[in-house]
mmCIF file of N, CA and C in Angstrom:
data_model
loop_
_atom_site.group_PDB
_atom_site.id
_atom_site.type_symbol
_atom_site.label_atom_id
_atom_site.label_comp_id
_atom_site.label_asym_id
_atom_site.label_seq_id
_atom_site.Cartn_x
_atom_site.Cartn_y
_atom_site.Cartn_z
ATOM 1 N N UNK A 27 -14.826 186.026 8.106
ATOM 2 C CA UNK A 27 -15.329 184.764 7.629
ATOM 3 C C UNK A 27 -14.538 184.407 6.369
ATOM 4 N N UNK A 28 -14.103 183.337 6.313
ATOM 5 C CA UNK A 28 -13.192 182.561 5.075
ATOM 6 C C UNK A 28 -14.378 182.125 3.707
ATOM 7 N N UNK A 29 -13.863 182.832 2.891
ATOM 8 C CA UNK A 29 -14.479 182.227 1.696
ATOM 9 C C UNK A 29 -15.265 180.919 1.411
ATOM 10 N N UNK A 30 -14.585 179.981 1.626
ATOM 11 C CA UNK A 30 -15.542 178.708 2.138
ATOM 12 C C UNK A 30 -16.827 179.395 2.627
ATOM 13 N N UNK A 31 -17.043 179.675 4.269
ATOM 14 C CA UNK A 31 -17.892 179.606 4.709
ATOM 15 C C UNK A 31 -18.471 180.922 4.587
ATOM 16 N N UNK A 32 -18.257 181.926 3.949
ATOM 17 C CA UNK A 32 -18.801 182.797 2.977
ATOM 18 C C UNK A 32 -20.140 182.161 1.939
ATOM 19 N N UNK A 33 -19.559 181.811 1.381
ATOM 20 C CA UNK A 33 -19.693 180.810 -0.040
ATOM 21 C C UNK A 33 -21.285 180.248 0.519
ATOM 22 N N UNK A 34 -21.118 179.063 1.152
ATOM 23 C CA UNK A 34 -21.968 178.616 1.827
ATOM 24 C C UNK A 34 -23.373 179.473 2.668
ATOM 25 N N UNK A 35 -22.909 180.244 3.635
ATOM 26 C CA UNK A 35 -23.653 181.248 3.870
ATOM 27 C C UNK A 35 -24.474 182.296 3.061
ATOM 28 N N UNK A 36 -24.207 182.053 1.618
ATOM 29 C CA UNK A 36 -24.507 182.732 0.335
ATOM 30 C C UNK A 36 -25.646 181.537 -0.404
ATOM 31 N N UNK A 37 -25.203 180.522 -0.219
ATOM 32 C CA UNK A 37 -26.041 179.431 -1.283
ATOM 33 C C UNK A 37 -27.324 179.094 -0.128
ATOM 34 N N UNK A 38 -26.942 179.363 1.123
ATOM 35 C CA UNK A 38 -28.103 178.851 2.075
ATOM 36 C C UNK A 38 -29.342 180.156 1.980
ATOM 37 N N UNK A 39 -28.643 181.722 1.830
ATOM 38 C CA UNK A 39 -29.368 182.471 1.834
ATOM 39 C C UNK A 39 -29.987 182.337 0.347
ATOM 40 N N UNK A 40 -29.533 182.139 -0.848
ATOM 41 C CA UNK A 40 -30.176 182.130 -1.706
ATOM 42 C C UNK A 40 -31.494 181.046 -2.124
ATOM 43 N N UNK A 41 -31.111 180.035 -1.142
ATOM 44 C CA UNK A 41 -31.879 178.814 -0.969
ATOM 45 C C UNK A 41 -33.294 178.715 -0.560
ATOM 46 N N UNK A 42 -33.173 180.127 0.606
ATOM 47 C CA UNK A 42 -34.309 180.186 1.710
ATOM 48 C C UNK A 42 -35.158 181.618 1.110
ATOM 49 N N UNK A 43 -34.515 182.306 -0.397
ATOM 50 C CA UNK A 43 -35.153 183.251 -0.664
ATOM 51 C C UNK A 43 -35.979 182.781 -1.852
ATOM 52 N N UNK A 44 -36.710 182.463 -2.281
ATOM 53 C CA UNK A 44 -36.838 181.952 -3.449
ATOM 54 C C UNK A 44 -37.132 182.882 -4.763
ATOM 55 N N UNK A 45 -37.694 184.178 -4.341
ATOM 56 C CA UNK A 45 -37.867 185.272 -4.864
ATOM 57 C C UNK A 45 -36.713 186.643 -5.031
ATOM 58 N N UNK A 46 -36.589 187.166 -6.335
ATOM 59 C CA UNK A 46 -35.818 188.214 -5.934
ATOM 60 C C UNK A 46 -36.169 189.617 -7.069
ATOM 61 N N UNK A 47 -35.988 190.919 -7.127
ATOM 62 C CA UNK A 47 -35.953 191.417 -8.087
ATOM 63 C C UNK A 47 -34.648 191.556 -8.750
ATOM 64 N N UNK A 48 -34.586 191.386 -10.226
ATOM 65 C CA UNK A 48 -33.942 190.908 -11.418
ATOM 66 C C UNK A 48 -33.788 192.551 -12.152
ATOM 67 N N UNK A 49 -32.737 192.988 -12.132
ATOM 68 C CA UNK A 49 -32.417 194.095 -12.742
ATOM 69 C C UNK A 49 -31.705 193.924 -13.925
ATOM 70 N N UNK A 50 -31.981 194.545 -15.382
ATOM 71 C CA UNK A 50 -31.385 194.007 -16.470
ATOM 72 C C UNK A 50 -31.502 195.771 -16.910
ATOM 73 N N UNK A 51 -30.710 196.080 -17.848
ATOM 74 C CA UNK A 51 -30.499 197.458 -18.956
ATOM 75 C C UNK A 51 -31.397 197.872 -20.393
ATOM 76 N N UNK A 52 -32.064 198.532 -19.866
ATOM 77 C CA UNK A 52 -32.429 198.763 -21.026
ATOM 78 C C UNK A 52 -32.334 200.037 -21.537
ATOM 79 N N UNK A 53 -31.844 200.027 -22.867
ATOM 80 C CA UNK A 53 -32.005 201.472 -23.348
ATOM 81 C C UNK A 53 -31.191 202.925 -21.995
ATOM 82 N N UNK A 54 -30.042 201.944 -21.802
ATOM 83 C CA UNK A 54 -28.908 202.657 -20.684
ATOM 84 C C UNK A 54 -29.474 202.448 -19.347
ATOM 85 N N UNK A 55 -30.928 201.963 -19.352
ATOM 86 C CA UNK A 55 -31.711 202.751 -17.717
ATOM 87 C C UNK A 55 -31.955 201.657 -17.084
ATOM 88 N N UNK A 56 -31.914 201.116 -15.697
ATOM 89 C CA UNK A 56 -32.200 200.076 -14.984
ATOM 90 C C UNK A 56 -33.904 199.603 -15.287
ATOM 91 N N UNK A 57 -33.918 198.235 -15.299
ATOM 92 C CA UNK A 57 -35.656 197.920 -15.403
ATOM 93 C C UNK A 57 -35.677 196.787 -14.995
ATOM 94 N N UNK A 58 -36.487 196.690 -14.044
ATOM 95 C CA UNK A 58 -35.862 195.879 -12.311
ATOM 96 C C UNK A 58 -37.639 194.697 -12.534
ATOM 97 N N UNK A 59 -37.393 193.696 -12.110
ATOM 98 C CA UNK A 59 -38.796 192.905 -12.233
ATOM 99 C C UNK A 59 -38.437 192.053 -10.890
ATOM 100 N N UNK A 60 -39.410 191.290 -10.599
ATOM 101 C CA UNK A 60 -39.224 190.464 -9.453
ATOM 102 C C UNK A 60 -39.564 188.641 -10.188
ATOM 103 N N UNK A 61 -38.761 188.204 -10.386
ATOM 104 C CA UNK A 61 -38.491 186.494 -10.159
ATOM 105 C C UNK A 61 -38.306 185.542 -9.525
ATOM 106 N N UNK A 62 -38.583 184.435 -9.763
ATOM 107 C CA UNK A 62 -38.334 183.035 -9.180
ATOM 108 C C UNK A 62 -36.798 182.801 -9.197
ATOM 109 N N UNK A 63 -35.900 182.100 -8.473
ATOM 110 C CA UNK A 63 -34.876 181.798 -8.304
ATOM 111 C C UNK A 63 -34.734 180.324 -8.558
ATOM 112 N N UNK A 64 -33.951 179.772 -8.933
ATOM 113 C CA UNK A 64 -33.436 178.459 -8.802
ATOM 114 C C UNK A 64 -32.283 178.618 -8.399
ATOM 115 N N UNK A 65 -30.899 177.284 -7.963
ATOM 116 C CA UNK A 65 -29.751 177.345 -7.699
ATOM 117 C C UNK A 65 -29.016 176.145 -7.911
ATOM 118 N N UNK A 66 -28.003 176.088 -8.024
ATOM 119 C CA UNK A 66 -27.464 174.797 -7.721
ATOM 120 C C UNK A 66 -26.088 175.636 -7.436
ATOM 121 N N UNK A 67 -25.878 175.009 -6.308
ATOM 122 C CA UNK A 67 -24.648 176.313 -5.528
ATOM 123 C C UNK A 67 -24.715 177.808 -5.849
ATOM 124 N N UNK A 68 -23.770 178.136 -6.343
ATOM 125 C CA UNK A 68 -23.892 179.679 -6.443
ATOM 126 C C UNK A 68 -23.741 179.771 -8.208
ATOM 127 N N UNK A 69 -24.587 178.465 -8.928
ATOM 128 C CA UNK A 69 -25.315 178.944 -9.863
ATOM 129 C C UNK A 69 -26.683 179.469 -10.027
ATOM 130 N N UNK A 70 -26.694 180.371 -10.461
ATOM 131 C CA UNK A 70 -28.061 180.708 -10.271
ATOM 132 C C UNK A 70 -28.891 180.834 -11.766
ATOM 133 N N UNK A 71 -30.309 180.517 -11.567
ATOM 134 C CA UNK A 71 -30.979 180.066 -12.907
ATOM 135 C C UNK A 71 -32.577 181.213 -12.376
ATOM 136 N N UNK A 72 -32.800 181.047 -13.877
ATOM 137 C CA UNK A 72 -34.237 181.618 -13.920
ATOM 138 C C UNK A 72 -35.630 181.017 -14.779
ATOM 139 N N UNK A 73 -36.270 180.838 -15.081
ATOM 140 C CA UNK A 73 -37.025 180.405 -16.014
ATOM 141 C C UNK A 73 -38.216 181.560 -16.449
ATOM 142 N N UNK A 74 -37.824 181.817 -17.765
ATOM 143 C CA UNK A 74 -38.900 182.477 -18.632
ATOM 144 C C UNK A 74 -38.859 182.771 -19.813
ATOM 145 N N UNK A 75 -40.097 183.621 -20.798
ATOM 146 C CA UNK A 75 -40.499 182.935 -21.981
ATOM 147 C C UNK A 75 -39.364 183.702 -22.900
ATOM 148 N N UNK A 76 -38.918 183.534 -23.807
ATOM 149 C CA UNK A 76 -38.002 183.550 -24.873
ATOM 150 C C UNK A 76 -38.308 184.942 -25.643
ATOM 151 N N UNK A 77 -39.596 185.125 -25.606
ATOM 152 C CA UNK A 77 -40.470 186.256 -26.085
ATOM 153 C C UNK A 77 -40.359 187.710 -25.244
ATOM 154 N N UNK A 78 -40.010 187.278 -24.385
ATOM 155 C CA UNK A 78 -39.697 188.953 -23.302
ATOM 156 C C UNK A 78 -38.856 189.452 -23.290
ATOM 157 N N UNK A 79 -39.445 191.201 -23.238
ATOM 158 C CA UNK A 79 -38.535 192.213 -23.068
ATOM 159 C C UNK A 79 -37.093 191.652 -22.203
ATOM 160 N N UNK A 80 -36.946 191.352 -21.361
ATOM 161 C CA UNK A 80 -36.064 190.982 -20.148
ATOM 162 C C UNK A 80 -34.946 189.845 -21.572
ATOM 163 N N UNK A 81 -35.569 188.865 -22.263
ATOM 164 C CA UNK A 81 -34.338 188.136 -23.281
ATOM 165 C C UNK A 81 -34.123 189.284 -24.016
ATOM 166 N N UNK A 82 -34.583 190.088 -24.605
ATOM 167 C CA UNK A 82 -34.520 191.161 -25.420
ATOM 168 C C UNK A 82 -33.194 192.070 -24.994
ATOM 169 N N UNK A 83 -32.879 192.430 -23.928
ATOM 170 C CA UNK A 83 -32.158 193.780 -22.986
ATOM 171 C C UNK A 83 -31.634 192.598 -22.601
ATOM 172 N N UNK A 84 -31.237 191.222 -22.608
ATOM 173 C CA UNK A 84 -30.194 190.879 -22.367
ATOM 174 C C UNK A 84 -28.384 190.292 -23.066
ATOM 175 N N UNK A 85 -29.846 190.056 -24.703
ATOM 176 C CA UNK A 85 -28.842 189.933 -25.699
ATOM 177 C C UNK A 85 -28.011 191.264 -26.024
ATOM 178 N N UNK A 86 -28.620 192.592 -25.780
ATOM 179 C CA UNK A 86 -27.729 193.670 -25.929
ATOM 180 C C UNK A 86 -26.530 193.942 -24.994
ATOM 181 N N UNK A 87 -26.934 193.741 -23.488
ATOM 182 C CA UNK A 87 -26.295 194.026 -22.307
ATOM 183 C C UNK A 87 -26.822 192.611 -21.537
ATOM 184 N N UNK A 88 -25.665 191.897 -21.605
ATOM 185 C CA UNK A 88 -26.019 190.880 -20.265
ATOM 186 C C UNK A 88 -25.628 191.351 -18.961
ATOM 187 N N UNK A 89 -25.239 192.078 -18.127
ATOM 188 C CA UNK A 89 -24.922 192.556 -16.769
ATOM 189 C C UNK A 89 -26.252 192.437 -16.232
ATOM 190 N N UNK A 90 -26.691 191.762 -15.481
ATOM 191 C CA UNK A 90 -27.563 191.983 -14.141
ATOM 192 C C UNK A 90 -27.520 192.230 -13.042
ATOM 193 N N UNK A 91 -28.525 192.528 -11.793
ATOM 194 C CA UNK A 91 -28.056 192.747 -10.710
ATOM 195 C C UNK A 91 -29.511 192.083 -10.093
ATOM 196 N N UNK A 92 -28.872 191.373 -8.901
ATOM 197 C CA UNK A 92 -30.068 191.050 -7.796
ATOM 198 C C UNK A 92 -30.389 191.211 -7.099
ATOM 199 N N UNK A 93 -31.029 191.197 -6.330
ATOM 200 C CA UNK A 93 -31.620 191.673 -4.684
ATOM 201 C C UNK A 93 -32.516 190.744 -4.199
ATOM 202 N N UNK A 94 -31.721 189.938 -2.933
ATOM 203 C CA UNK A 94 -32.809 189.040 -2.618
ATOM 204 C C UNK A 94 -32.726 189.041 -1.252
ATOM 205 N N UNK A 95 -33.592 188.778 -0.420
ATOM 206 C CA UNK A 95 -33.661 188.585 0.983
ATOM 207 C C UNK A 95 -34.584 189.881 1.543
ATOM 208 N N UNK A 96 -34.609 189.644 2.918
ATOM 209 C CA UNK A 96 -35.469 190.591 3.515
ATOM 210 C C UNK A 96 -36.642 191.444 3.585
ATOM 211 N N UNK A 97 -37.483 189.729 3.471
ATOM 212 C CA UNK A 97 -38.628 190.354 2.726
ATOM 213 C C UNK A 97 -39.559 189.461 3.505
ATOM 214 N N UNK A 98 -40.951 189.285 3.879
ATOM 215 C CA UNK A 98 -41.765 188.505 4.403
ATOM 216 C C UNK A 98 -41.280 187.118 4.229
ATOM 217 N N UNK A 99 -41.644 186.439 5.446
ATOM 218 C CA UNK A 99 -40.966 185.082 5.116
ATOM 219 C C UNK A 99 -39.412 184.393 4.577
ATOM 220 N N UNK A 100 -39.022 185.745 4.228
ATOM 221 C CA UNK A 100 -37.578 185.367 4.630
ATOM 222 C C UNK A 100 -36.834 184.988 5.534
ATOM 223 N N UNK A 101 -35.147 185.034 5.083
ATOM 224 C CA UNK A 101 -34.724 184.853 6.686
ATOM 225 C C UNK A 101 -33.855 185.864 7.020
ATOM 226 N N UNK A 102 -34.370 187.620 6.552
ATOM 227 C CA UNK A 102 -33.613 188.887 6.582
ATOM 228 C C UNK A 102 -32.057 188.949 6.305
ATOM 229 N N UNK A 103 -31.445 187.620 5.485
ATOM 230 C CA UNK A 103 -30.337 188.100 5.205
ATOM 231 C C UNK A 103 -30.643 188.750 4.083
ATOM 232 N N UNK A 104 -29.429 188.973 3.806
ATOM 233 C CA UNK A 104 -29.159 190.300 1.972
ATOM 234 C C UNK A 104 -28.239 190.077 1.153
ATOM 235 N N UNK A 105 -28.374 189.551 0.353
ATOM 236 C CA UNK A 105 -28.317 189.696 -1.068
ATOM 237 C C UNK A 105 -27.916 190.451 -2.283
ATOM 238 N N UNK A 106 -27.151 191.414 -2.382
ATOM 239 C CA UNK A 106 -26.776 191.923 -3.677
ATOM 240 C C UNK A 106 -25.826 191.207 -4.341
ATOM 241 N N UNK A 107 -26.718 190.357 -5.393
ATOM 242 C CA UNK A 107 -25.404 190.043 -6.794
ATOM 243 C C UNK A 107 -25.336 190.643 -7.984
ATOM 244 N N UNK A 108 -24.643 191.056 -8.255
ATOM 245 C CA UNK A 108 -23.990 191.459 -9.573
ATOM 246 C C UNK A 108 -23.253 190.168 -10.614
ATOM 247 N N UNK A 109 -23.453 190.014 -11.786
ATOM 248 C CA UNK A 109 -23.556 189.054 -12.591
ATOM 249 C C UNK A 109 -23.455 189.559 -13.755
ATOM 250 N N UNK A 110 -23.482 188.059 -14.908
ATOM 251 C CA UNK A 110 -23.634 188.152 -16.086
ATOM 252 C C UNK A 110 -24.899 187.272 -16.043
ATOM 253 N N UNK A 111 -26.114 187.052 -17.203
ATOM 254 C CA UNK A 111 -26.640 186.215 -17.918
ATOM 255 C C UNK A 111 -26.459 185.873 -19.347
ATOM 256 N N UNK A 112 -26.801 184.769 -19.217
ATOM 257 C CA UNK A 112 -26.948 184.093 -20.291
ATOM 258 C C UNK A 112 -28.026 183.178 -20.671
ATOM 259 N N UNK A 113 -28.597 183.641 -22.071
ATOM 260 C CA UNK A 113 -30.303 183.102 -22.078
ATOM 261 C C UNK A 113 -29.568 181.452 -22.647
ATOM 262 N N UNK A 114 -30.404 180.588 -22.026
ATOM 263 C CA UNK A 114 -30.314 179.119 -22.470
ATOM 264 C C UNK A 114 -31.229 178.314 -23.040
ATOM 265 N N UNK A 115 -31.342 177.598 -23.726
ATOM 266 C CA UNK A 115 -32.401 176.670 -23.940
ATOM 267 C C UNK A 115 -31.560 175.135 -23.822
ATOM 268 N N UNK A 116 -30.920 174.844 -23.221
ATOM 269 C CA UNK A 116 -30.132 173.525 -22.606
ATOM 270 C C UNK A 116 -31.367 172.593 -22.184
ATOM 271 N N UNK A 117 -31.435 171.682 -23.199
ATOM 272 C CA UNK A 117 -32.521 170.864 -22.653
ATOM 273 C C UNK A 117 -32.672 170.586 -21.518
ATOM 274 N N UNK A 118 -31.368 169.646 -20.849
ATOM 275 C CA UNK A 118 -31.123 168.951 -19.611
ATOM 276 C C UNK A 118 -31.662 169.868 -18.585
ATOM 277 N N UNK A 119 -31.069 171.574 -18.931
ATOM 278 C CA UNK A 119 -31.399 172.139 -17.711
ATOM 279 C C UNK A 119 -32.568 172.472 -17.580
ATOM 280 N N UNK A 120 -33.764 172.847 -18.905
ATOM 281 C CA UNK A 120 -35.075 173.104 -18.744
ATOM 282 C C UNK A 120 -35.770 171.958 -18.241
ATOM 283 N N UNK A 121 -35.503 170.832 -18.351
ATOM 284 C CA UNK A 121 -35.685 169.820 -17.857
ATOM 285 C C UNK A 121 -35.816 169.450 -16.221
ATOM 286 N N UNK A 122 -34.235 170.230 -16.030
ATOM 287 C CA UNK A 122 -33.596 169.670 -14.420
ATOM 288 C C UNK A 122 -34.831 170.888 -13.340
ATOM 289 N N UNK A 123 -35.252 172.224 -14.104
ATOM 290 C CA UNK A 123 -35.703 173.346 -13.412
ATOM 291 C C UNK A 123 -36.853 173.109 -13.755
ATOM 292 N N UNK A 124 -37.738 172.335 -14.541
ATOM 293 C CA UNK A 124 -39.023 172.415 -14.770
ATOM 294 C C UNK A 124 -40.060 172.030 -13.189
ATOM 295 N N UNK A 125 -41.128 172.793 -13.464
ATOM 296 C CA UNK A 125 -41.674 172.722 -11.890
ATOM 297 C C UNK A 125 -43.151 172.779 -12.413
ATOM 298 N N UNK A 126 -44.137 172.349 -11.629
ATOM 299 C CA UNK A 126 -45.681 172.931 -11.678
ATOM 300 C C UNK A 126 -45.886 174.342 -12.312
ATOM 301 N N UNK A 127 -45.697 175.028 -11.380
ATOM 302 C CA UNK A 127 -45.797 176.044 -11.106
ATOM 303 C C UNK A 127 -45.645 177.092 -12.562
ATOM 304 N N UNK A 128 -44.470 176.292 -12.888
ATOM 305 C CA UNK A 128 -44.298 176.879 -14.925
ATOM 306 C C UNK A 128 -45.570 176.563 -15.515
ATOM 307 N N UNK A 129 -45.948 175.334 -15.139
ATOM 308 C CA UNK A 129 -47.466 175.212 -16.705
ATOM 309 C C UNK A 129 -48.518 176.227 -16.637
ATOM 310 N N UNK A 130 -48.144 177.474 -15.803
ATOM 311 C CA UNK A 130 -49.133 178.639 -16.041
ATOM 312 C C UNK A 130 -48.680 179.323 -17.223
ATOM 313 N N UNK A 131 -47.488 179.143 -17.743
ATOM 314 C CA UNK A 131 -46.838 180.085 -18.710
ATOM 315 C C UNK A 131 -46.095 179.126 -20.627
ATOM 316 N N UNK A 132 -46.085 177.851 -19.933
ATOM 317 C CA UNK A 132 -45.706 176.948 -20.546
ATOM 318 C C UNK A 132 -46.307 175.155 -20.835
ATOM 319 N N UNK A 133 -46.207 174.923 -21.942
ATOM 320 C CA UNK A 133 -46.533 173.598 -22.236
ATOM 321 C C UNK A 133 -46.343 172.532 -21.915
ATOM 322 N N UNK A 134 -45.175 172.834 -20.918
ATOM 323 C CA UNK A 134 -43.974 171.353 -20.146
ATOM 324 C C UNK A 134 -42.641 172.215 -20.872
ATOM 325 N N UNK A 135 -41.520 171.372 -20.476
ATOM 326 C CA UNK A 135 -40.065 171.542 -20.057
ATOM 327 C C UNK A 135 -39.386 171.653 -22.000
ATOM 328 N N UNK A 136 -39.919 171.217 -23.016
ATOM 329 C CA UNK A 136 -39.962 171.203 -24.070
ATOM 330 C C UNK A 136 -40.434 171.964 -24.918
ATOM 331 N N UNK A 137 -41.625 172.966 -24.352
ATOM 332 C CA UNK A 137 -41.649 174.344 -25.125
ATOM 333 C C UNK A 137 -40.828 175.491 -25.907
ATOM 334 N N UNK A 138 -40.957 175.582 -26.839
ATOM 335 C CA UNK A 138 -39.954 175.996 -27.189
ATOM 336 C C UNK A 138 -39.754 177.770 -27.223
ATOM 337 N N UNK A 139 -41.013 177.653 -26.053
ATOM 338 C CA UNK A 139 -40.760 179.420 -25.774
ATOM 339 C C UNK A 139 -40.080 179.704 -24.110
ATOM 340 N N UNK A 140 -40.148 178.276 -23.537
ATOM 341 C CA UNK A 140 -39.247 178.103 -22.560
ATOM 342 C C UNK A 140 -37.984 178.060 -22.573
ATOM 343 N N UNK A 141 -37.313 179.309 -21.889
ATOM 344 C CA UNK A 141 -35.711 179.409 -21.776
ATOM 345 C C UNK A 141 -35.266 180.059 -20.273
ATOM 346 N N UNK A 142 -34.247 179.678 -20.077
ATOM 347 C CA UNK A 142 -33.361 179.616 -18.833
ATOM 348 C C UNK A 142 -32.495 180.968 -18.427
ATOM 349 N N UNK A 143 -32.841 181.796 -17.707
ATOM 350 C CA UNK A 143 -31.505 183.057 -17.406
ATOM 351 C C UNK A 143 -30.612 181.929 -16.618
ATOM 352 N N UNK A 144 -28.961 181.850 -17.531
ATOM 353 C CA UNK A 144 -28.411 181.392 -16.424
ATOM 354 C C UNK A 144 -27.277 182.563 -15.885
ATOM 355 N N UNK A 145 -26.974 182.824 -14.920
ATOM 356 C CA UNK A 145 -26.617 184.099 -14.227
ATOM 357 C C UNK A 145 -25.484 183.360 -13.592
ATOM 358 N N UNK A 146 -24.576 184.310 -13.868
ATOM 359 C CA UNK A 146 -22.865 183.746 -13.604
ATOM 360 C C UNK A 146 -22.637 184.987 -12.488
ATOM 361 N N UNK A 147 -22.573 184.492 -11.158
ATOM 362 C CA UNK A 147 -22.008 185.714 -10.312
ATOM 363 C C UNK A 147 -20.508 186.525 -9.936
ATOM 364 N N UNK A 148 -20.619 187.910 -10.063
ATOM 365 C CA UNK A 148 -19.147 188.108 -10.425
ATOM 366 C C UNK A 148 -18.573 188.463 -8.902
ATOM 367 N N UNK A 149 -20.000 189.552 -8.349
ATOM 368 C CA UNK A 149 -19.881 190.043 -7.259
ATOM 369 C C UNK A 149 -20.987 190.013 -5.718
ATOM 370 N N UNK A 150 -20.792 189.124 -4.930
ATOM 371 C CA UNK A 150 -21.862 189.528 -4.195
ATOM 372 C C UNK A 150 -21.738 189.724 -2.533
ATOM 373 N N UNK A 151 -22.565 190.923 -2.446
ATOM 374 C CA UNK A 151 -22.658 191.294 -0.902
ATOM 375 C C UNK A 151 -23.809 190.636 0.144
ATOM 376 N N UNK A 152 -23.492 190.250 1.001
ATOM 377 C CA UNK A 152 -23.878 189.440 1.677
ATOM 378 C C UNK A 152 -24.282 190.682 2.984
ATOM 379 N N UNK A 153 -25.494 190.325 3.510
ATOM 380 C CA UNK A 153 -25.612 190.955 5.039
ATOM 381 C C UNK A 153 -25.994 189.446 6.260
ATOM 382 N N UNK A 154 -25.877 189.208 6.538
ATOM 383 C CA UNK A 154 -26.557 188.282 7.479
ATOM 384 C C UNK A 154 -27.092 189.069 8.707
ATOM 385 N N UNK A 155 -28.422 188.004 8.917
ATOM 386 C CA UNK A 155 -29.216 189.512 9.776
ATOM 387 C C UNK A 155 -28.541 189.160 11.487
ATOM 388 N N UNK A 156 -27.875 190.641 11.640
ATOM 389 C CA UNK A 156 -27.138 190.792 12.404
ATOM 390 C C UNK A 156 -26.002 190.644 12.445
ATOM 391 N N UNK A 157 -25.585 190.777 11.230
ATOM 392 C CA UNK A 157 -23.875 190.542 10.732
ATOM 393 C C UNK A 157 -23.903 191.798 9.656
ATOM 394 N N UNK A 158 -22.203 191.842 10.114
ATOM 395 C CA UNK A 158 -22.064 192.735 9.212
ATOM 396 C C UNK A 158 -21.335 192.757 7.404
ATOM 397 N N UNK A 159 -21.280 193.423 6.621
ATOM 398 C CA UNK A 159 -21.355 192.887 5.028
ATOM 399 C C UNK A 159 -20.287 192.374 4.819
ATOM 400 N N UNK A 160 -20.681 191.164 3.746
ATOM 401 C CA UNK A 160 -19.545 190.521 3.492
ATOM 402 C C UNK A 160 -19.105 190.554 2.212
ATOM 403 N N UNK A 161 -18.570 190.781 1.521
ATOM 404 C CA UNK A 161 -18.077 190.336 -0.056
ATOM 405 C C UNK A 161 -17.455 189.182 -0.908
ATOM 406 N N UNK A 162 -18.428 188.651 -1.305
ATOM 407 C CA UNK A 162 -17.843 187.886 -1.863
ATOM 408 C C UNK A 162 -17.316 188.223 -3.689
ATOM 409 N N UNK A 163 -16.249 187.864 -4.544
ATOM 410 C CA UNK A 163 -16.221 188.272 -5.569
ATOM 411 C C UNK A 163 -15.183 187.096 -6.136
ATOM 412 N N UNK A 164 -16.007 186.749 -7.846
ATOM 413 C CA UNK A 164 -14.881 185.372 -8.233
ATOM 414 C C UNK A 164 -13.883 185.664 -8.625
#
């Protein structure tokens, strides 16, 4: 499969997963949580509070890793990205990602304990269910 349609096959699976667990470093040792996803192509975003361990272990070590797919209600493809983050408070984008679903944790899109993982992908493996792995890497 050609990069193009690699690529694509990557933003559709990330599209249809909306959930993933979020692996960040702490103190040398993996400490893995499960999150909400956003996207806009094979950018990938997160939303949460400014105050957590997870911003904490990222200003030391930004490297993350993801895992998404194959899980109830999925669509059994797979998912491993490897990345950087970067914590944001970009208005436009807390703005562009703000959802319902946040005012359990937040005031609206203007809180100022609301901030953005934005996650730059370096490396990711792809399974499609019934295909075999693919790599993608920028």
């Amino acid at each position: 499969m050609n990069k193009t349609d690699l690529e694509q096959h990557i933003i559709e699976a990330i599209e249809d997963n909306p959930y993933c667990s979020l692996a960040t470093v702490e103190g040398g040792k993996p400490k893995v949580r499960y999150m909400a996803v956003y996207n806009d192509g094979l950018n990938i975003y997160m939303a949460t509070n400014r105050c957590t361990h997870k911003v904490e272990e990222l200003e030391d070590n930004p490297n993350v890793s993801l895992l998404l797919g194959y899980e109830s209600g999925g669509t059994k493809d797979l998912l491993e990205i490897e990345g950087t983050a970067e914590v944001s408070r970009n208005g436009e984008l807390r703005k562009q990602l703000w959802n319902d679903r946040l005012e359990k944790w937040f005031t609206g899109p203007d809180d100022p304990n609301y901030v953005i993982l934005d996650i730059t992908p370096k490396r990711i493996e792809f399974t499609g269910k019934g295909q075999e792995l693919q790599v993608w890497e920028a």
